mmCIF file of C-alpha atoms in Angstrom:
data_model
loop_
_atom_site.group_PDB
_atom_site.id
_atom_site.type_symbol
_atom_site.label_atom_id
_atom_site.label_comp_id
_atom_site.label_asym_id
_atom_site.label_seq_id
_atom_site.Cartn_x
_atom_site.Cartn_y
_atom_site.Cartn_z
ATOM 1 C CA UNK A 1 15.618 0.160 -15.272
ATOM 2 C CA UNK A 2 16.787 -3.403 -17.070
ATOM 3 C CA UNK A 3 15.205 -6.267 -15.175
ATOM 4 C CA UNK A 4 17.883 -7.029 -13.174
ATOM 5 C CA UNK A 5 17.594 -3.841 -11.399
ATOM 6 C CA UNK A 6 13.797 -4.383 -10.966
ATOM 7 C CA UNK A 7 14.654 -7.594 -9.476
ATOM 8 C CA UNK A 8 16.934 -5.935 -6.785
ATOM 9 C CA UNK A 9 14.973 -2.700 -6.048
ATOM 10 C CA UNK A 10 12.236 -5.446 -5.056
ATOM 11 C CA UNK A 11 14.548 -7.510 -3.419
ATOM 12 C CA UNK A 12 15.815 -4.477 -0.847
ATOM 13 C CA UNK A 13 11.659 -3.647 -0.819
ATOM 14 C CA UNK A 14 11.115 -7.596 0.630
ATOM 15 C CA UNK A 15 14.406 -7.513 2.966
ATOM 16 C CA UNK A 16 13.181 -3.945 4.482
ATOM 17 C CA UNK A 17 9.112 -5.830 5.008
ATOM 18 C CA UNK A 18 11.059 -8.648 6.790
ATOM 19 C CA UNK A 19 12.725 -6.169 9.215
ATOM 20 C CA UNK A 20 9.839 -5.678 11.170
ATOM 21 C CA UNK A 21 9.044 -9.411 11.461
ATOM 22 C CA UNK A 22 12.884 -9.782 12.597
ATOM 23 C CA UNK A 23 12.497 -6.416 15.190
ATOM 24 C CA UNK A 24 9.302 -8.166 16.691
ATOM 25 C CA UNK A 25 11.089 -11.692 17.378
ATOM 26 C CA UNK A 26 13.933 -8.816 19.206
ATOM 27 C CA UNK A 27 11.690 -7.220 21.411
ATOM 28 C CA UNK A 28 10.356 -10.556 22.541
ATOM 29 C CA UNK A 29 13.762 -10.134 24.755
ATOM 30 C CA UNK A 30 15.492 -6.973 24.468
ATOM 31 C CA UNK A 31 13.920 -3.988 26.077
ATOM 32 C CA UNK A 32 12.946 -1.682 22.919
ATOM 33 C CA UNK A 33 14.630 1.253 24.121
ATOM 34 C CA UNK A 34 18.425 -0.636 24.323
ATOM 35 C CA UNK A 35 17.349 -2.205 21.725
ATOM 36 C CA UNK A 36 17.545 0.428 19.415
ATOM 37 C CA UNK A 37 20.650 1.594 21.372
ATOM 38 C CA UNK A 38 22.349 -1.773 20.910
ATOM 39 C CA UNK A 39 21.204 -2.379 16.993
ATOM 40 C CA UNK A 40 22.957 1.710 16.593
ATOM 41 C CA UNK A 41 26.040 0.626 18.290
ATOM 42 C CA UNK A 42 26.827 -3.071 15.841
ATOM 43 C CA UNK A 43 26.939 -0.362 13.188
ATOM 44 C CA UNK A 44 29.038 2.661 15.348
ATOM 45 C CA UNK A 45 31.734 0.738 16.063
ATOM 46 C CA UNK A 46 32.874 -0.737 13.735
ATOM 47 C CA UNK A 47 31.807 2.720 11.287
ATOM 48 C CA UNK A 48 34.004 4.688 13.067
ATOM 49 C CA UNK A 49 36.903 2.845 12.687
ATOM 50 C CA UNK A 50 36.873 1.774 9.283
ATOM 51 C CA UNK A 51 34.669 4.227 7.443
ATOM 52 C CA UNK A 52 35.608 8.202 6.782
ATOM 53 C CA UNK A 53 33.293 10.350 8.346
ATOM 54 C CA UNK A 54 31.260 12.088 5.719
ATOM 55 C CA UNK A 55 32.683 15.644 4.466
ATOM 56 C CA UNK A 56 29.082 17.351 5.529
ATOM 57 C CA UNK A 57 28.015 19.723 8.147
ATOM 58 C CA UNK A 58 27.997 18.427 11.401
ATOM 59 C CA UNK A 59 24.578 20.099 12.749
ATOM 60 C CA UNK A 60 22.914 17.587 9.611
ATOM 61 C CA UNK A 61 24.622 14.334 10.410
ATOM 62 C CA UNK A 62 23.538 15.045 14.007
ATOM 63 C CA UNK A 63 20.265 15.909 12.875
ATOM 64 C CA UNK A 64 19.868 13.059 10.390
ATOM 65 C CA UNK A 65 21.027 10.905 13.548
ATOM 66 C CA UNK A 66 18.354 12.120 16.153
ATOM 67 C CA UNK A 67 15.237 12.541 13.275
ATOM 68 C CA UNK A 68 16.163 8.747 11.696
ATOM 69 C CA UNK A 69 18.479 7.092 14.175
ATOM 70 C CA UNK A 70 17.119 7.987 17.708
ATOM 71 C CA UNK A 71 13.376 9.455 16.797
ATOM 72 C CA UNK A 72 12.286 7.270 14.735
ATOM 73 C CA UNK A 73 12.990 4.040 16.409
ATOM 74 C CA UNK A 74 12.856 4.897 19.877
ATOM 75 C CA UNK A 75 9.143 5.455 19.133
ATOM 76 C CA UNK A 76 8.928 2.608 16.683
ATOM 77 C CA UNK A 77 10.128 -0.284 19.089
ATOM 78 C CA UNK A 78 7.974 1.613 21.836
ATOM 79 C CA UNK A 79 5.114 0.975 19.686
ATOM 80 C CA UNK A 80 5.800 -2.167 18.799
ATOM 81 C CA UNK A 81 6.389 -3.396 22.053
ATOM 82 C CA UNK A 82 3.105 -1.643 23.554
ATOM 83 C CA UNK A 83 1.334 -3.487 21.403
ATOM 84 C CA UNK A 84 1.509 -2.242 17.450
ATOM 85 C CA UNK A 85 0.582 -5.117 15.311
ATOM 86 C CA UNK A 86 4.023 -5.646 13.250
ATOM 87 C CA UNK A 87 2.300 -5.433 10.058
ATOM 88 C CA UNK A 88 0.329 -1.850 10.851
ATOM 89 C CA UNK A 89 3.932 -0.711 11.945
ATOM 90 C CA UNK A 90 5.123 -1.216 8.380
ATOM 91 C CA UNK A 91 2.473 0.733 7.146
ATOM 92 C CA UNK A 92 1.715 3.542 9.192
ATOM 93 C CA UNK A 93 5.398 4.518 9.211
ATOM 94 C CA UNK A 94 4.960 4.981 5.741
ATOM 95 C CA UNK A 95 3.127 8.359 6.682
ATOM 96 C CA UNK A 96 7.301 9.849 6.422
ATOM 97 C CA UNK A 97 6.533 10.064 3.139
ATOM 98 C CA UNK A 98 3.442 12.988 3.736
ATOM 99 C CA UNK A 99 5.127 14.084 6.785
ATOM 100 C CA UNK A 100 8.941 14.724 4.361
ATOM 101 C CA UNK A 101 6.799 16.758 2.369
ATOM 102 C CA UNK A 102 5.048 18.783 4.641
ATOM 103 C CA UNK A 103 8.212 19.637 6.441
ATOM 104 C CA UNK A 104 10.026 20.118 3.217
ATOM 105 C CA UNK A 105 7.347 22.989 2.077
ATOM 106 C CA UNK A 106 7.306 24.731 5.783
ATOM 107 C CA UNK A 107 11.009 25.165 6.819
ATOM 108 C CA UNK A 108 12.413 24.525 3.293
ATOM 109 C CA UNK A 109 10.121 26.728 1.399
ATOM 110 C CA UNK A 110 9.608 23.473 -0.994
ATOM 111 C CA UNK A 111 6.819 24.126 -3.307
ATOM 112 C CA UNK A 112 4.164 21.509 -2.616
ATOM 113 C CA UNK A 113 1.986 20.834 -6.331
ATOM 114 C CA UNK A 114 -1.543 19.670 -6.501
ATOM 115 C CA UNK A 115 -0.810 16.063 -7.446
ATOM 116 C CA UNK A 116 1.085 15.765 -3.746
ATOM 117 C CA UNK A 117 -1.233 18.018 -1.833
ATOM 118 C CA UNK A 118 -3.861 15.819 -3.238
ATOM 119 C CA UNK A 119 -1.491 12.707 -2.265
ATOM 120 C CA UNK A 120 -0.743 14.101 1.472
ATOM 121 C CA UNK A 121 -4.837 14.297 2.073
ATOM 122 C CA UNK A 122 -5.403 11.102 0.511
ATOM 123 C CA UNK A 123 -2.826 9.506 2.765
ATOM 124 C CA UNK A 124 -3.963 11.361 6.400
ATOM 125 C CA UNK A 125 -7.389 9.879 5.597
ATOM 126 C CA UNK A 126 -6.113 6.522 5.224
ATOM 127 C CA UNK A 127 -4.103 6.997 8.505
ATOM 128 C CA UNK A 128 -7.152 8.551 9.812
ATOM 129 C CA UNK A 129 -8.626 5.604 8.879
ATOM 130 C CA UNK A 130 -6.553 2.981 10.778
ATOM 131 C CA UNK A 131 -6.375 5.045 13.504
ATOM 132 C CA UNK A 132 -10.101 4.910 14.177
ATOM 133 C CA UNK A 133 -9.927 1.261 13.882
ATOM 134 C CA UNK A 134 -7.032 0.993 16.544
ATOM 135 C CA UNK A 135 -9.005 3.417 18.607
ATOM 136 C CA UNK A 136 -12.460 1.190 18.494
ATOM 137 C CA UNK A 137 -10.362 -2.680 18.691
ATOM 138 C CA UNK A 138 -7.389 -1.696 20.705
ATOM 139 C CA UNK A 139 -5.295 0.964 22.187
ATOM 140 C CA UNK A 140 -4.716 3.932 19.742
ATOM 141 C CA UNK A 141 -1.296 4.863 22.029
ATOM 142 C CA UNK A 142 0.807 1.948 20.119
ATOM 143 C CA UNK A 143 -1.017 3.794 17.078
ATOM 144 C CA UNK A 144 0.289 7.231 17.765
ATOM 145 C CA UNK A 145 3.735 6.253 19.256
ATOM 146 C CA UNK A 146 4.125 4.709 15.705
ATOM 147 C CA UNK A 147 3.196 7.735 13.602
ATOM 148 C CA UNK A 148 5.562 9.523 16.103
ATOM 149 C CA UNK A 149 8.019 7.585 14.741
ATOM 150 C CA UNK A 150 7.266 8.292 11.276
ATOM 151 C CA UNK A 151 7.503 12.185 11.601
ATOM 152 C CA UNK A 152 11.117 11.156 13.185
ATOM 153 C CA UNK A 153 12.005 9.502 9.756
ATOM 154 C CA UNK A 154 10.781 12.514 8.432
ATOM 155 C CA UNK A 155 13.049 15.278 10.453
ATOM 156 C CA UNK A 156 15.760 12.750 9.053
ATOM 157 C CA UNK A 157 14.604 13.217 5.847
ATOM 158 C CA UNK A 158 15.102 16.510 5.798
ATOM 159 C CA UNK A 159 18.664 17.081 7.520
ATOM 160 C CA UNK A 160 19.782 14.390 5.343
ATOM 161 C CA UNK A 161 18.890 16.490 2.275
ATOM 162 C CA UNK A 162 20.301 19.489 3.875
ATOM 163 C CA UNK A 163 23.682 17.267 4.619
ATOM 164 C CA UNK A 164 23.836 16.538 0.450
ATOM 165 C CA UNK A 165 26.533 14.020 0.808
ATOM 166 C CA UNK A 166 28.942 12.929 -1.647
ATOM 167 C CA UNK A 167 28.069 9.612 -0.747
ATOM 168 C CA UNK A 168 24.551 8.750 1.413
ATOM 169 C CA UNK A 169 25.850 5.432 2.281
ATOM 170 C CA UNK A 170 28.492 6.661 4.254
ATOM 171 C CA UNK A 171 26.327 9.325 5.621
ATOM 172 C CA UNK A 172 24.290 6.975 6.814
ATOM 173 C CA UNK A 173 26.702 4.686 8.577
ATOM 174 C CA UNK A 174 27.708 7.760 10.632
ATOM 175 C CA UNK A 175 24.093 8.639 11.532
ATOM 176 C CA UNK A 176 24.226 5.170 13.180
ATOM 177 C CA UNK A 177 26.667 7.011 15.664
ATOM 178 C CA UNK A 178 24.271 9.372 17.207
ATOM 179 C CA UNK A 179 21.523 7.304 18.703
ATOM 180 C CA UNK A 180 23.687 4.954 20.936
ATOM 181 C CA UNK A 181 24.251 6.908 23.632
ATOM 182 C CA UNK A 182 21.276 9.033 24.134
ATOM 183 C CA UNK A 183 19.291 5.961 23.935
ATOM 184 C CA UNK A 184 21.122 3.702 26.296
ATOM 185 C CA UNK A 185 20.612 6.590 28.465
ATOM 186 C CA UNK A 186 17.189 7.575 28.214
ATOM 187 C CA UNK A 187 17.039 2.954 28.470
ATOM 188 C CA UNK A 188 19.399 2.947 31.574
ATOM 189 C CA UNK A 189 16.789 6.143 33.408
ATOM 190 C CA UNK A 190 13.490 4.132 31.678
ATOM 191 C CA UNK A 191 13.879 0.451 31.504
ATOM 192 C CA UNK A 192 16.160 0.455 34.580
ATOM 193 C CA UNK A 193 20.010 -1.382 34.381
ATOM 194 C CA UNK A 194 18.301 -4.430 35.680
ATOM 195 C CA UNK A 195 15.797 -5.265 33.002
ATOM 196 C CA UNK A 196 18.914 -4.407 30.755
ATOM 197 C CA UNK A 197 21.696 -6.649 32.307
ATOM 198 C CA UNK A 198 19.079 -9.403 32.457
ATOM 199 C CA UNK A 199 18.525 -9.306 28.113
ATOM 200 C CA UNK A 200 22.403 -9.516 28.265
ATOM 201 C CA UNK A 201 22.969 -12.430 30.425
ATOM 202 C CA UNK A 202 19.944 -14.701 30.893
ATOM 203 C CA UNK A 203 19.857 -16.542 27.282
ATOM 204 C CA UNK A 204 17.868 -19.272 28.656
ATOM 205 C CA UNK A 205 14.082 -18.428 27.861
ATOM 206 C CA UNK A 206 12.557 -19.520 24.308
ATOM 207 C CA UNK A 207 12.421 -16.130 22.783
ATOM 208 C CA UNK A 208 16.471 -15.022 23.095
ATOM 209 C CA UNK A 209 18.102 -17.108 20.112
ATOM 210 C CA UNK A 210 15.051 -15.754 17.970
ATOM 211 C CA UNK A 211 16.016 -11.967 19.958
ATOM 212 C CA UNK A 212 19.412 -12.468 18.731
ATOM 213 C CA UNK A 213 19.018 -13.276 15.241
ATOM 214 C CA UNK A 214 16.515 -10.725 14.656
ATOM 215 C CA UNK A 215 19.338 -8.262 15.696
ATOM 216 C CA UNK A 216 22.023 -9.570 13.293
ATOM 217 C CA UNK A 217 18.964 -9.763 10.452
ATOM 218 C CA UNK A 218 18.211 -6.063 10.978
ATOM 219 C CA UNK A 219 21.486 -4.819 11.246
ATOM 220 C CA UNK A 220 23.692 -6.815 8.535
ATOM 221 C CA UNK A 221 20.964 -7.194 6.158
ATOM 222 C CA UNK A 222 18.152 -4.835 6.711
ATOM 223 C CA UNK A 223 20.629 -1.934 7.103
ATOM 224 C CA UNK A 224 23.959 -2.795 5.784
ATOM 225 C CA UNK A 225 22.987 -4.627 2.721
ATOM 226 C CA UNK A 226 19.583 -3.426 1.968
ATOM 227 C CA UNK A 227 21.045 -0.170 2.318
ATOM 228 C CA UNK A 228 23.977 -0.484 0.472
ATOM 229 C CA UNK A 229 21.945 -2.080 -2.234
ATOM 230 C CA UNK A 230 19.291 0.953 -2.290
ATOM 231 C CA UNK A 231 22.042 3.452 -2.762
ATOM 232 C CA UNK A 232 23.710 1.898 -5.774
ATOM 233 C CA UNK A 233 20.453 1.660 -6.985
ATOM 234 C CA UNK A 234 19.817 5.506 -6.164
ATOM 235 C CA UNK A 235 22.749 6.426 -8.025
ATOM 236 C CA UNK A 236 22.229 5.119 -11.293
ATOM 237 C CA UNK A 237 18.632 5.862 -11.520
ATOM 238 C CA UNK A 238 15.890 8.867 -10.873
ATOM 239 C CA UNK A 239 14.860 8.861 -7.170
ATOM 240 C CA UNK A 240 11.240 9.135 -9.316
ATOM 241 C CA UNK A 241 12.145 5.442 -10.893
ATOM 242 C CA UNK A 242 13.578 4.135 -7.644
ATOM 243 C CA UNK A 243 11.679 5.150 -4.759
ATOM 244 C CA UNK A 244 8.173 4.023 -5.596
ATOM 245 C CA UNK A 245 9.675 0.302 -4.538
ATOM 246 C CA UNK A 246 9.455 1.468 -1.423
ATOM 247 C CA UNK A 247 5.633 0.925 -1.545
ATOM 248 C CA UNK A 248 6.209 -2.274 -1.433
ATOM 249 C CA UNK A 249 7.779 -2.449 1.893
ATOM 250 C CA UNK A 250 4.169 -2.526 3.548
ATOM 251 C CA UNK A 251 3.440 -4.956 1.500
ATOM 252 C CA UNK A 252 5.639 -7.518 2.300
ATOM 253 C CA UNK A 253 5.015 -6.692 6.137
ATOM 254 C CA UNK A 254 1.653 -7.042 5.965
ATOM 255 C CA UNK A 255 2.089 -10.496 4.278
ATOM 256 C CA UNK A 256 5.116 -11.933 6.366
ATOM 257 C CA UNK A 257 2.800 -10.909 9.589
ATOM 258 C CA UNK A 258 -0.252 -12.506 8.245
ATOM 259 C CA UNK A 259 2.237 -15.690 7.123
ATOM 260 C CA UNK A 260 4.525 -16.268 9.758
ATOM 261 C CA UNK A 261 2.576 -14.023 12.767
ATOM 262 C CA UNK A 262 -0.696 -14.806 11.897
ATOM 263 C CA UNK A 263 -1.665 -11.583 12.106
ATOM 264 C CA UNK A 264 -5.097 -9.999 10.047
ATOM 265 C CA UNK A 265 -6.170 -6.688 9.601
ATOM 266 C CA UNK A 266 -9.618 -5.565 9.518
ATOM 267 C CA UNK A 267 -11.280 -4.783 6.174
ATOM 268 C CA UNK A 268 -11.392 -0.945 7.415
ATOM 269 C CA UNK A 269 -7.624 -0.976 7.893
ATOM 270 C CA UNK A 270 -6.979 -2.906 4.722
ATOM 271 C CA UNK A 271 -9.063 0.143 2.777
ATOM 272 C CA UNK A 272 -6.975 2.645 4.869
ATOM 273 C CA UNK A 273 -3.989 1.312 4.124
ATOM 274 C CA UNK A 274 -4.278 1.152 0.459
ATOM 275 C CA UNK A 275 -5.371 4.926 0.704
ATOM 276 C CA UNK A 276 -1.890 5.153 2.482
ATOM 277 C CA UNK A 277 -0.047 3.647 -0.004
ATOM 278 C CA UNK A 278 -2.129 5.266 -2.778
ATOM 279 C CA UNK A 279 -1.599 8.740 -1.214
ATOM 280 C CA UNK A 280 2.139 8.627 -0.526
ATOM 281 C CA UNK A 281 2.473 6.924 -4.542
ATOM 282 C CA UNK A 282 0.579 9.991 -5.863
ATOM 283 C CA UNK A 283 2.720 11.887 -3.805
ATOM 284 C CA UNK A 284 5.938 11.091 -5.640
ATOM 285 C CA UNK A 285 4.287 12.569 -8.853
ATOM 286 C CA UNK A 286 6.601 14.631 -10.092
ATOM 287 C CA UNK A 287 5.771 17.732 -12.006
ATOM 288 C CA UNK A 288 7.866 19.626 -15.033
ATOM 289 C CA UNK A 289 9.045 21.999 -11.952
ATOM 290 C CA UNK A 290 9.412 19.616 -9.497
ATOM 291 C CA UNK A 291 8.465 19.746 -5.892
ATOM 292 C CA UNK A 292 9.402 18.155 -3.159
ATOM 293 C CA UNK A 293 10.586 14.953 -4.312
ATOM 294 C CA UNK A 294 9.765 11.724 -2.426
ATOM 295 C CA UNK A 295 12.380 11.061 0.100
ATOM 296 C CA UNK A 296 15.137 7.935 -0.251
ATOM 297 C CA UNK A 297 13.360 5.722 1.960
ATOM 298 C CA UNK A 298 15.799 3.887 4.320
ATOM 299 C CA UNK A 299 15.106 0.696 6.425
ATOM 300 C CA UNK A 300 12.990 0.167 9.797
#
């Protein structure tokens, strides 16, 4: 890729580690679960009326929706909020990667090679790893509501290569149309219309400006522009040359919690995670009859 191109797959890579330090300052007043409906709906709206819906089947947008829209995040924020340190969240959701594959080779009939079977057990050690290490300093359940989320990315994964748009930007645009309404349900019958009308109204404690900016950050430029950004990129490139980026996404999580959150990691979890990021890298190996490739990774 020429340098410029370098420069901006890193640049979407930085904006998509930031997310999670702009979805924790969000949940410090928005309920997760109508949070993730409300972030869904900025995008529907205004989707449906100006973009075209995407000439693919419907069962795979709705799919795509539910796995990456509603799945995902729904058990993301729930982590995050039950106590997920925001820089572990970056990471283990990284375990879509493993997760894409494994799908990919069961109901797909993708042919897995050694270099990602190898990649897939090097990464569910690491995760093994940090999971142990939430388990012995804190709750594992933020842990495993996490990973949860990750296989959701992963089901997403899958229908969206299924869907084979024309164009995956508008694809996903109109996945953004599924999750608002089965999550401000499943928010209205869980968080209660209380809690909710109270994040809409009372503005007045420290945390909502922060709330509200974290929103706009995660929608306009975490989704809309980082993703817009990653597609171009996408389509003048190998997914092989492209996607490896992503790695850096944990990265810059990790750092901008340790930074700004003062967040640390124990040296266990800093071993595990490198396993994770080494696993899911040596995963995307691609072979002279290639396997499942690494999925497009899309924002938190």
């Amino acid at each position: 890729m020429p340098v410029r191109h370098v420069l901006l797959a890193m640049a979407v890579a930085v904006m998509w580690g930031l997310n999670f330090i702009a979805i924790d300052a969000s949940l410090q007043h928005f309920p997760p679960m109508f949070l993730v409906a409300l972030r869904f709906a900025l995008i529907a709206i205004p989707t449906i009326l100006l973009v075209k819906r995407p000439d693919v089947p419907l069962r795979w947008l709705i799919g795509y929706g539910l796995g990456f829209g509603t799945l995902q995040f729904l058990f993301l924020y729930w982590g995050m909020a039950a106590g997920m340190p925001t820089g572990l969240a970056s990471l283990v959701l990284q375990a879509s990667g493993p997760f894409t594959m494994l799908l990919g080779a069961t109901f797909l009939r993708e042919r897995v090679s050694g270099p990602q079977l190898v990649g897939i057990l090097v990464a569910v050690g690491g995760l093994a790893v940090v999971g142990w290490q939430r388990a012995e300093h804190a709750s594992v359940i933020p842990f495993l509501l996490t990973l949860a989320g990750a296989l959701g990315w992963a089901i997403g994964n899958i229908s969206n290569r299924q869907a084979r748009a024309a164009n995956p930007l508008h694809l996903t645009l109109w996945m953004s149309v599924v999750p608002p309404l089965p999550m401000l349900a499943l928010a209205l019958v869980w968080e209660g219309p209380s809690r909710i009308a109270s994040s809409l109204t009372d503005f007045g404690d420290p945390g909502a400006l922060g709330a509200v900016l974290g929103l706009l950050y995660t929608v306009l430029v975490g989704t809309i522009l980082g993703s817009g950004l990653w597609t171009w990129l996408m389509s003048r490139h190998p997914a092989g040359v492209v996607a490896p980026f992503s790695m850096l996404v944990p990265v810059t999580g990790m750092t901008a919690a340790w930074l700004i959150l003062g967040e640390t990691v124990t040296l266990p979890e800093a071993l595990g995670g490198v396993l994770v990021v080494g696993g899911v890298l040596l995963g995307s190996i691609r072979t002279r009859k290639p396997a499942l490739p690494l999925p497009e990774p899309a924002p938190a």
